[in-house]
XYZ file of C-alpha atoms in Angstrom:
641
model
C -188.283 -125.529 61.980
C -186.253 -124.055 59.162
C -182.878 -124.744 58.579
C -181.952 -121.308 59.652
C -183.652 -121.542 62.930
C -181.978 -125.050 63.547
C -178.453 -123.647 62.984
C -179.010 -120.409 65.053
C -180.554 -121.402 68.286
C -178.874 -118.305 70.368
C -180.565 -116.078 68.033
C -183.902 -117.762 67.838
C -184.057 -117.808 71.825
C -183.273 -114.624 71.900
C -186.069 -113.652 69.699
C -188.657 -116.052 71.287
C -188.720 -114.011 74.462
C -192.019 -113.020 75.168
C -192.072 -109.100 75.215
C -194.826 -107.885 77.361
C -195.967 -104.292 78.543
C -197.499 -103.343 81.870
C -199.999 -100.100 81.871
C -202.452 -98.999 83.814
C -203.319 -95.597 85.832
C -200.658 -93.879 86.967
C -201.013 -94.930 90.947
C -202.622 -98.575 90.343
C -199.325 -100.146 91.169
C -197.248 -100.932 87.975
C -193.969 -100.412 89.492
C -194.663 -102.381 92.566
C -196.452 -105.543 90.274
C -193.009 -105.492 88.103
C -191.092 -105.593 91.471
C -192.381 -108.448 92.608
C -192.205 -110.401 89.719
C -188.517 -109.995 89.534
C -188.403 -111.142 93.269
C -190.984 -114.104 92.836
C -188.906 -115.085 89.694
C -185.551 -114.646 91.517
C -184.565 -112.267 88.538
C -182.471 -109.819 90.497
C -178.828 -109.982 90.466
C -177.376 -111.853 93.257
C -177.277 -109.705 96.486
C -179.356 -106.705 95.166
C -182.422 -107.275 96.963
C -180.136 -107.472 100.508
C -178.871 -104.647 99.271
C -181.888 -102.675 98.966
C -183.124 -103.641 102.041
C -180.387 -102.499 104.104
C -180.504 -99.180 102.240
C -184.411 -98.625 103.079
C -183.629 -99.627 106.661
C -180.740 -97.354 106.681
C -183.020 -94.181 105.386
C -185.831 -95.262 107.844
C -188.135 -96.304 104.860
C -190.124 -99.522 104.632
C -189.238 -101.737 102.071
C -191.227 -101.708 98.591
C -190.953 -103.946 95.346
C -190.975 -100.958 93.426
C -187.523 -100.313 94.545
C -186.469 -103.364 92.911
C -187.557 -101.559 89.473
C -186.071 -98.766 90.355
C -182.629 -100.072 91.069
C -182.719 -101.995 87.817
C -183.457 -98.894 85.784
C -180.855 -97.093 87.538
C -178.205 -99.922 87.304
C -179.117 -99.988 83.418
C -178.809 -96.163 83.056
C -175.248 -96.548 83.995
C -174.504 -98.841 80.970
C -174.831 -97.740 77.346
C -174.894 -100.836 76.132
C -178.153 -101.908 77.618
C -181.545 -100.747 76.336
C -182.844 -99.004 79.694
C -186.568 -99.750 78.183
C -186.356 -103.393 78.047
C -186.211 -105.655 81.860
C -185.502 -109.158 81.428
C -187.161 -111.498 83.792
C -187.638 -115.580 83.322
C -189.894 -118.340 84.687
C -189.523 -121.827 84.525
C -191.109 -122.237 81.170
C -189.475 -119.387 79.470
C -187.802 -115.873 79.170
C -189.420 -112.762 79.125
C -188.798 -108.886 78.380
C -190.720 -106.217 79.932
C -190.695 -103.103 77.552
C -191.148 -99.607 78.241
C -191.203 -99.970 81.936
C -193.391 -97.802 83.988
C -191.911 -94.550 85.793
C -191.135 -92.434 82.535
C -193.022 -88.803 82.644
C -195.035 -89.444 79.785
C -196.203 -93.027 79.553
C -198.549 -92.717 76.985
C -196.052 -91.168 74.207
C -193.533 -94.183 75.042
C -196.420 -96.761 74.669
C -196.637 -95.667 70.938
C -193.010 -97.028 70.441
C -192.820 -99.096 73.089
C -196.001 -101.068 72.894
C -195.831 -101.259 69.356
C -193.524 -104.239 69.415
C -195.258 -106.066 72.275
C -196.512 -109.496 72.279
C -198.686 -109.284 74.957
C -199.620 -106.702 77.834
C -200.616 -106.608 81.587
C -203.363 -103.975 82.211
C -203.742 -103.232 85.722
C -206.662 -101.701 87.369
C -206.870 -100.980 91.358
C -209.758 -102.351 92.762
C -209.789 -99.859 95.422
C -210.358 -96.828 92.553
C -211.815 -99.169 89.950
C -211.910 -98.494 85.988
C -210.560 -94.749 85.288
C -210.836 -93.033 82.064
C -206.970 -93.810 81.362
C -207.829 -97.243 81.910
C -210.339 -97.167 78.781
C -207.675 -95.427 77.014
C -204.631 -98.027 77.381
C -206.834 -100.730 76.439
C -208.031 -98.670 72.931
C -204.518 -97.833 72.683
C -203.544 -101.656 72.736
C -206.319 -102.433 70.221
C -204.815 -99.753 68.209
C -201.318 -101.072 68.355
C -202.109 -104.657 67.535
C -201.631 -105.972 70.855
C -204.071 -109.065 70.957
C -203.092 -110.980 74.307
C -203.908 -108.860 77.404
C -204.103 -109.976 80.878
C -206.149 -107.815 83.164
C -205.019 -107.647 86.670
C -207.083 -106.177 89.635
C -204.590 -104.857 91.952
C -204.861 -103.709 95.452
C -207.157 -106.477 96.494
C -205.841 -105.982 100.150
C -207.029 -102.339 100.151
C -210.899 -103.733 99.737
C -210.529 -106.512 102.113
C -210.084 -109.081 99.110
C -213.884 -108.866 98.540
C -214.961 -111.169 95.675
C -217.995 -108.522 94.746
C -215.848 -105.552 94.363
C -213.695 -107.725 91.763
C -216.534 -109.019 90.107
C -217.697 -105.224 89.165
C -214.368 -104.261 88.003
C -214.502 -107.350 85.765
C -218.289 -106.512 84.559
C -217.238 -102.863 83.514
C -214.017 -103.351 81.989
C -215.025 -106.557 80.054
C -218.047 -104.619 78.312
C -215.588 -101.667 77.508
C -213.166 -104.296 75.994
C -216.207 -106.033 73.821
C -217.150 -102.704 72.535
C -213.535 -102.537 70.934
C -213.032 -105.774 70.317
C -210.349 -106.763 72.407
C -210.909 -109.791 74.641
C -208.967 -110.212 78.007
C -207.215 -113.890 78.266
C -207.930 -113.581 82.043
C -209.129 -111.188 84.920
C -206.553 -111.802 87.732
C -207.051 -110.459 91.484
C -203.920 -109.716 92.892
C -202.140 -107.828 95.522
C -198.828 -107.063 94.026
C -197.506 -105.667 97.345
C -198.585 -108.988 99.260
C -197.792 -111.220 96.184
C -201.076 -112.767 96.351
C -201.762 -114.729 92.932
C -198.452 -113.431 91.466
C -196.381 -116.696 91.566
C -198.360 -118.649 93.996
C -202.116 -118.852 94.645
C -203.785 -116.768 97.122
C -205.557 -119.735 98.519
C -206.248 -118.290 101.969
C -206.974 -114.357 101.030
C -208.857 -115.275 98.108
C -210.189 -118.826 98.102
C -213.371 -117.898 95.950
C -210.617 -117.625 92.891
C -209.587 -120.571 91.480
C -207.948 -119.677 88.238
C -204.216 -119.084 86.919
C -201.848 -116.786 88.990
C -200.249 -113.866 86.974
C -197.077 -115.774 85.761
C -199.157 -119.291 85.140
C -201.637 -116.651 82.747
C -198.200 -115.397 81.157
C -196.931 -118.685 80.556
C -199.685 -119.497 78.831
C -199.489 -116.836 76.317
C -198.516 -117.671 72.438
C -194.767 -116.511 71.722
C -194.989 -114.312 68.938
C -195.349 -115.073 65.336
C -191.896 -115.944 64.153
C -190.624 -113.104 62.229
C -188.477 -115.466 59.934
C -191.386 -116.504 58.404
C -192.689 -113.324 57.071
C -191.776 -111.428 54.182
C -187.824 -109.675 54.171
C -188.158 -105.997 55.394
C -184.938 -104.619 56.031
C -185.353 -100.746 56.920
C -181.610 -99.244 55.790
C -180.520 -97.080 58.621
C -177.542 -95.599 56.981
C -175.006 -95.959 54.519
C -171.214 -95.988 54.655
C -168.242 -95.694 52.470
C -165.088 -97.269 52.572
C -162.744 -96.953 49.559
C -164.922 -97.793 46.747
C -167.200 -99.789 48.573
C -170.915 -98.720 49.477
C -171.912 -100.496 52.853
C -175.549 -100.573 53.460
C -176.679 -101.072 57.442
C -179.907 -101.679 58.890
C -181.725 -104.096 61.098
C -183.738 -106.967 59.655
C -187.176 -106.438 61.007
C -188.702 -109.769 59.320
C -187.561 -112.804 57.025
C -184.272 -113.937 56.280
C -181.308 -112.800 54.260
C -178.751 -114.602 52.320
C -175.601 -113.734 50.052
C -177.093 -113.888 46.602
C -180.434 -112.985 47.159
C -181.844 -110.351 44.780
C -183.069 -107.427 46.405
C -185.515 -104.530 45.516
C -185.074 -101.108 47.591
C -188.380 -99.566 47.822
C -189.498 -96.708 47.317
C -187.608 -96.165 44.088
C -188.059 -99.988 42.627
C -183.898 -100.250 42.762
C -182.299 -103.721 42.270
C -179.292 -105.239 43.075
C -177.764 -108.637 44.831
C -176.365 -108.961 48.342
C -172.625 -109.625 47.284
C -171.713 -110.257 51.216
C -171.961 -109.432 54.701
C -169.402 -107.409 56.656
C -169.330 -108.697 60.101
C -166.669 -107.570 62.795
C -167.551 -110.000 65.304
C -169.934 -112.907 65.578
C -170.681 -116.080 63.677
C -169.242 -115.941 59.910
C -172.374 -116.996 58.112
C -173.961 -116.476 54.728
C -177.203 -115.453 55.816
C -178.943 -113.213 58.556
C -182.175 -113.726 60.475
C -184.797 -111.236 61.703
C -183.750 -109.266 64.647
C -180.210 -109.087 63.315
C -178.398 -105.820 62.793
C -176.405 -106.483 59.399
C -173.860 -104.676 57.153
C -173.780 -105.721 53.467
C -172.407 -105.020 50.142
C -174.139 -105.170 46.678
C -173.064 -106.745 43.610
C -174.177 -103.575 41.523
C -173.737 -100.098 43.466
C -176.871 -98.635 42.939
C -178.035 -95.514 44.782
C -179.573 -96.533 48.020
C -180.167 -94.514 51.183
C -181.500 -94.555 54.714
C -185.187 -94.812 54.858
C -185.366 -97.226 52.061
C -187.087 -100.451 52.693
C -185.248 -103.595 51.271
C -187.054 -106.834 50.026
C -186.185 -109.992 48.543
C -187.416 -110.040 44.464
C -188.992 -113.328 45.228
C -191.114 -111.854 48.347
C -195.027 -112.809 47.673
C -195.719 -109.888 49.321
C -193.639 -106.502 48.616
C -194.308 -103.736 50.496
C -196.913 -101.085 49.185
C -195.515 -97.741 48.094
C -197.013 -94.385 47.449
C -197.757 -91.318 49.012
C -200.567 -91.717 51.634
C -202.655 -94.496 53.289
C -205.701 -94.922 55.583
C -205.076 -95.251 59.135
C -206.412 -95.454 63.075
C -204.638 -92.939 64.874
C -204.202 -91.781 68.424
C -203.393 -88.220 68.988
C -201.519 -87.057 72.199
C -200.137 -83.770 71.527
C -200.600 -81.402 73.945
C -202.314 -79.114 71.208
C -204.742 -79.482 68.190
C -203.618 -80.932 65.147
C -205.635 -79.249 62.105
C -206.445 -81.206 58.859
C -203.753 -80.201 56.580
C -201.292 -79.130 59.032
C -197.723 -80.268 58.500
C -195.971 -83.296 60.778
C -193.233 -85.761 60.486
C -193.970 -88.902 60.112
C -191.849 -91.855 61.168
C -192.283 -95.412 60.096
C -189.292 -97.479 60.563
C -185.989 -95.697 59.299
C -188.469 -93.314 56.942
C -189.002 -90.025 58.061
C -191.249 -87.454 55.719
C -193.239 -84.649 56.014
C -197.001 -85.633 56.208
C -200.473 -84.206 56.751
C -203.903 -85.334 58.019
C -205.968 -85.025 54.914
C -209.154 -85.916 56.278
C -210.754 -87.196 59.345
C -213.322 -90.330 58.316
C -214.527 -91.039 61.598
C -213.666 -89.755 65.223
C -213.993 -91.473 68.677
C -213.960 -90.660 72.136
C -211.484 -93.370 73.585
C -213.152 -93.640 76.881
C -216.582 -93.830 75.897
C -216.663 -94.985 72.312
C -218.940 -92.452 71.434
C -218.984 -91.501 67.581
C -218.144 -87.733 67.706
C -218.869 -84.887 65.004
C -216.099 -84.844 62.461
C -214.502 -81.566 62.860
C -211.565 -80.001 61.144
C -208.977 -80.822 63.826
C -207.948 -83.684 66.521
C -207.852 -82.805 69.906
C -205.612 -84.530 72.791
C -206.957 -88.234 73.472
C -208.797 -88.284 70.097
C -208.850 -91.383 68.183
C -209.774 -91.119 64.592
C -209.922 -92.992 61.082
C -207.999 -90.743 59.005
C -206.406 -90.433 55.492
C -202.881 -89.180 55.916
C -200.890 -87.902 53.021
C -197.039 -87.811 52.521
C -194.883 -85.408 50.628
C -192.744 -87.906 48.936
C -193.426 -91.729 48.585
C -192.929 -94.263 51.387
C -192.861 -98.091 51.810
C -195.476 -99.448 54.031
C -197.430 -102.695 54.832
C -200.852 -103.271 56.345
C -200.556 -103.731 59.797
C -202.594 -106.910 59.762
C -200.039 -108.250 56.917
C -196.592 -107.139 58.203
C -197.248 -105.348 61.641
C -193.726 -103.971 61.711
C -194.300 -101.798 58.704
C -197.737 -101.015 59.698
C -196.889 -98.865 62.501
C -196.038 -95.300 62.877
C -195.466 -92.413 64.727
C -196.423 -88.466 64.089
C -193.685 -85.897 65.361
C -195.543 -82.348 66.213
C -193.070 -79.568 67.455
C -190.223 -81.850 68.239
C -192.445 -84.295 70.057
C -193.810 -87.473 69.426
C -197.466 -86.735 69.686
C -199.615 -89.435 67.942
C -199.230 -92.858 66.202
C -201.321 -95.454 65.077
C -201.443 -98.633 62.499
C -201.936 -98.404 58.630
C -205.625 -100.064 57.977
C -205.666 -99.624 53.978
C -204.059 -97.889 50.997
C -205.462 -95.280 49.513
C -207.871 -95.326 46.726
C -208.576 -91.699 45.815
C -206.492 -89.819 43.363
C -207.248 -86.216 44.589
C -204.352 -86.125 46.921
C -201.553 -87.605 44.665
C -202.609 -84.890 41.950
C -202.359 -81.986 44.452
C -199.451 -80.249 44.262
C -200.076 -77.699 47.041
C -202.240 -78.446 49.756
C -205.388 -76.290 49.797
C -205.110 -75.444 46.186
C -208.000 -76.100 44.379
C -206.578 -75.990 41.002
C -203.877 -77.953 41.850
C -206.500 -80.496 42.908
C -208.328 -80.310 39.564
C -205.038 -81.237 37.824
C -204.313 -84.963 36.749
C -200.672 -86.360 36.213
C -200.452 -87.955 33.071
C -198.344 -91.033 32.936
C -195.774 -91.475 30.087
C -196.653 -94.824 28.148
C -192.482 -95.352 28.194
C -191.231 -96.636 31.519
C -187.760 -95.921 33.120
C -186.899 -99.600 32.635
C -187.051 -99.260 28.787
C -185.401 -96.011 28.541
C -182.479 -97.446 30.762
C -182.417 -100.434 28.514
C -181.802 -98.121 25.267
C -179.614 -95.461 26.759
C -177.541 -97.939 28.577
C -178.170 -95.728 31.744
C -180.713 -94.545 33.980
C -181.704 -91.076 34.583
C -180.550 -89.195 37.498
C -179.762 -85.734 38.815
C -176.151 -84.700 40.036
C -176.515 -81.407 42.128
C -173.424 -79.379 42.327
C -173.228 -76.570 45.299
C -170.783 -74.651 46.430
C -169.427 -70.955 46.457
C -169.160 -68.639 43.514
C -165.880 -69.685 42.003
C -165.561 -73.220 43.715
C -165.705 -74.836 40.127
C -169.181 -75.892 39.790
C -170.004 -74.686 36.328
C -166.462 -75.706 35.185
C -166.746 -78.995 36.378
C -170.411 -79.684 35.171
C -169.519 -78.154 31.839
C -165.961 -80.895 31.497
C -168.222 -83.892 32.703
C -171.335 -82.760 30.302
C -169.006 -82.849 27.424
C -166.883 -86.033 28.472
C -170.442 -88.098 28.835
C -171.683 -86.674 25.601
C -168.461 -87.788 23.635
C -169.126 -90.960 25.503
C -172.826 -91.543 24.006
C -174.349 -90.774 27.090
C -177.761 -88.942 26.971
C -177.082 -85.796 29.214
C -178.115 -82.054 29.838
C -176.635 -79.190 31.525
C -178.571 -77.014 33.982
C -176.331 -73.928 35.265
C -177.990 -71.428 37.670
C -176.784 -68.520 35.804
C -178.774 -69.752 32.628
C -182.006 -70.371 34.427
C -181.779 -66.803 35.595
C -181.636 -65.130 32.254
C -184.958 -67.367 31.171
C -187.235 -69.640 33.481
C -186.316 -67.716 36.646
C -185.490 -63.764 35.216
C -188.331 -62.875 37.572
C -186.267 -63.793 40.757
C -184.347 -61.682 43.010
C -182.120 -63.308 45.530
C -183.931 -62.941 48.835
C -184.211 -66.307 50.822
C -187.861 -66.793 49.150
C -186.482 -66.054 45.879
C -183.660 -67.995 46.103
C -186.079 -70.927 47.483
C -188.257 -70.577 44.600
C -185.398 -70.747 41.958
C -184.413 -74.307 43.559
C -188.100 -75.419 43.240
C -188.081 -74.398 39.489
C -184.883 -75.947 38.750
C -185.759 -79.109 40.684
C -188.886 -79.636 38.852
C -187.232 -78.974 35.385
C -184.361 -81.789 36.103
C -187.136 -83.814 37.192
C -188.581 -83.731 33.755
C -185.510 -84.235 31.892
C -184.367 -87.412 34.275
C -187.875 -88.967 33.902
C -186.751 -88.561 30.293
C -183.760 -90.769 30.963
C -181.246 -88.067 31.010
C -178.366 -87.540 33.516
C -178.584 -83.887 34.872
C -175.852 -82.130 35.885
C -177.245 -79.196 37.628
C -174.900 -76.430 38.844
C -176.553 -73.722 41.270
C -175.096 -72.280 44.722
C -178.131 -73.174 45.931
C -176.907 -71.967 49.709
C -179.776 -73.283 51.816
C -179.857 -76.986 53.304
C -183.398 -76.923 53.300
C -183.968 -75.758 49.692
C -181.527 -78.474 48.637
C -183.436 -81.099 50.628
C -186.651 -79.980 48.985
C -184.959 -80.387 45.573
C -184.409 -83.791 46.801
C -187.764 -84.609 47.797
C -189.036 -83.421 44.518
C -186.656 -85.643 42.754
C -187.508 -88.541 44.706
C -191.158 -88.186 44.728
C -190.698 -89.409 41.135
C -188.146 -92.441 41.788
C -185.182 -90.353 40.549
C -181.835 -90.857 41.527
C -180.428 -87.848 43.425
C -176.958 -87.110 44.217
C -175.880 -83.921 46.425
C -172.612 -83.088 45.175
C -170.587 -80.540 47.282
C -167.998 -78.485 45.305
C -165.520 -77.833 48.277
C -163.470 -74.667 47.975
C -162.884 -72.392 50.923
C -164.387 -68.857 50.889
C -160.655 -67.348 50.714
C -160.019 -69.725 47.638
C -163.138 -68.618 45.864
C -162.354 -65.021 46.631
C -158.998 -65.440 45.322
C -160.047 -66.725 42.161
C -162.809 -64.656 41.594
C -163.449 -65.272 38.056
C -166.191 -63.224 37.522
C -164.969 -60.165 39.770
C -168.242 -60.842 41.777
C -166.680 -60.866 45.260
C -164.737 -57.448 44.730
C -167.867 -56.164 44.091
C -169.523 -57.620 46.656
C -167.010 -56.145 49.201
C -167.533 -52.996 47.404
C -171.134 -53.080 48.372
C -172.381 -52.975 44.699
C -173.723 -56.279 44.711
C -176.402 -57.222 47.547
C -177.113 -60.285 49.134
C -174.064 -61.970 47.681
C -173.475 -65.588 48.974
C -170.545 -65.951 51.371
C -170.165 -62.098 51.711
C -173.602 -60.810 52.795
C -175.857 -63.897 52.690
C -174.722 -66.911 54.098
C -173.966 -70.272 52.424
C -174.670 -73.456 54.507
C -172.275 -76.615 53.288
C -173.861 -79.831 52.827
C -174.062 -81.945 56.441
C -173.713 -85.718 54.565
C -173.102 -84.899 50.927
C -173.447 -87.892 48.556
C -170.359 -86.632 46.476
C -167.358 -84.291 47.572
C -164.983 -82.645 45.264
C -162.272 -80.747 46.978
C -161.449 -78.423 44.361
C -159.021 -76.372 46.361
C -156.314 -79.174 46.325
C -157.357 -81.125 42.962
C -157.914 -79.878 39.403
C -161.050 -79.246 37.401
C -159.951 -82.545 35.408
C -159.218 -84.966 38.405
C -162.607 -83.494 40.024
C -164.441 -84.093 36.900
C -163.051 -87.715 36.613
C -163.985 -88.347 40.052
C -167.628 -87.093 38.935
C -167.521 -89.116 35.936
C -166.651 -92.249 37.807
C -169.657 -92.063 40.462
C -172.216 -91.299 37.671
C -170.949 -94.727 35.460
C -170.976 -96.545 39.067
C -174.346 -95.385 39.923
C -176.247 -94.804 36.630
C -174.709 -97.205 34.282
C -177.643 -99.787 33.111
C -176.899 -103.503 34.315
C -178.194 -106.042 31.446
């Protein structure tokens, strides 16, 4: 046992709770089983059982053990500090947590996120109904999500007269199915959740033919989860907060141990810095944190890190992969089909990117395990081996190596519609070089890598390349501030250039108008040019109105695909202030109807929701705004040897 674990028994004990998920057909008795477990382990709050009995009598209803689970869930929903999907209980041996408790309307969807973190599963089959199609799907999904410890509870034995032959038929049929998918059940246990048979005590009277362990004895025999402290550090960044001059990074350590003084690498992007200190508002004052803890920390060098990046220690022997795609086993559960090439949102830890299924390698029926003919879409309940491509680089692990970063979900039409595990890295270059899905000409282009690295350019220039994207209304001061900063950085020896919106429209974008589509193309071209300059080591000051949030987000994606630092700078001046300044007379002409689709008058401006830098030019001078921007640039981009 490591020194960290010895010094933090309370943290370790909490993380050593065995996390189990109970799955099964909707009518096979999940709620009753869980309620019975609570009852038999005396895990209910004092007086709760008697209160439920009296309430049932008052309503003229027979007491049901499922009511115990309903009562716990109702009680937890009134306390926002408790995760309503985690229900604790304990045996004499150890503590447990039931995750993703039954009763949810769309349990399969919840399994994608709930069962993904389970150490073990109880798979329930009613003896009175036998193996159902959903029983097979649940088994396959557990296999897909990497849950390897499974006990099959054959429930409702009282409804079949505790018949041994019925139990043996269910065991034979389901064991054969599990063997086909490579998932072995630790034990098949005949139970009656309602009567309490073989839950905590052996049913020697009703089922004398069964001499195996009870349900609770089987759970107690399961191995504890792999100690997450012993895996490489994975800290997904949840958010970044600014306090005074400090940037505080927050997130939950999924695996590994983090210490003050550790050298960190943030992926994607390969940004590096060192942990300066932990920011703690409560709890023990320690210079380290372990898996399962949420932390807030500051860095010695204020690099640009953001939500979604994954921090790992520079000394880690198994860094996460980074790339724009991977091979995966995918379970599709959407109400509609998913076409190959159709865009979805992929969520992996705190990362969220646009993605698509680029190719279906193999298609299976989750119930029969028959290989199906590969087609150009996935239908509900399809299981497939696929190639997934993302529109910008992400950090990930293979599920067999670091499970936490080897699982993902897909969001389709704003609903969790699929999920699975990462099985391999992408080996083909076709997707990497394709700039537009479906474009045959793009797929035939191969990117040429420079022989000069970012590190070499930064070392020679004394700073990294990056893009400062100034956005704001006409007259807010974007161009003036950008020109002032350009001059000051150049005089200080920086490699810097300026891309002004008006200048681009005189040349590269002269063919574009001001419709939303043309504005989007204008931003796309500007972002691509900015990327080329930044990849060459320049600091790029880009001054464009860029009125739509989606276009600015697309520009960010373009830059981050190349690992370029991108800073959205909101040059904040109210419309009335900009109109009063009106340095080019444009607002007056727009009010007169001489200029159509003018931002702020006849065309909308969507201010940034969470800009990286805000310059309030209505109350500070050009010089003050320029100085503030220069300070940020020096803080974020100066090269630290």
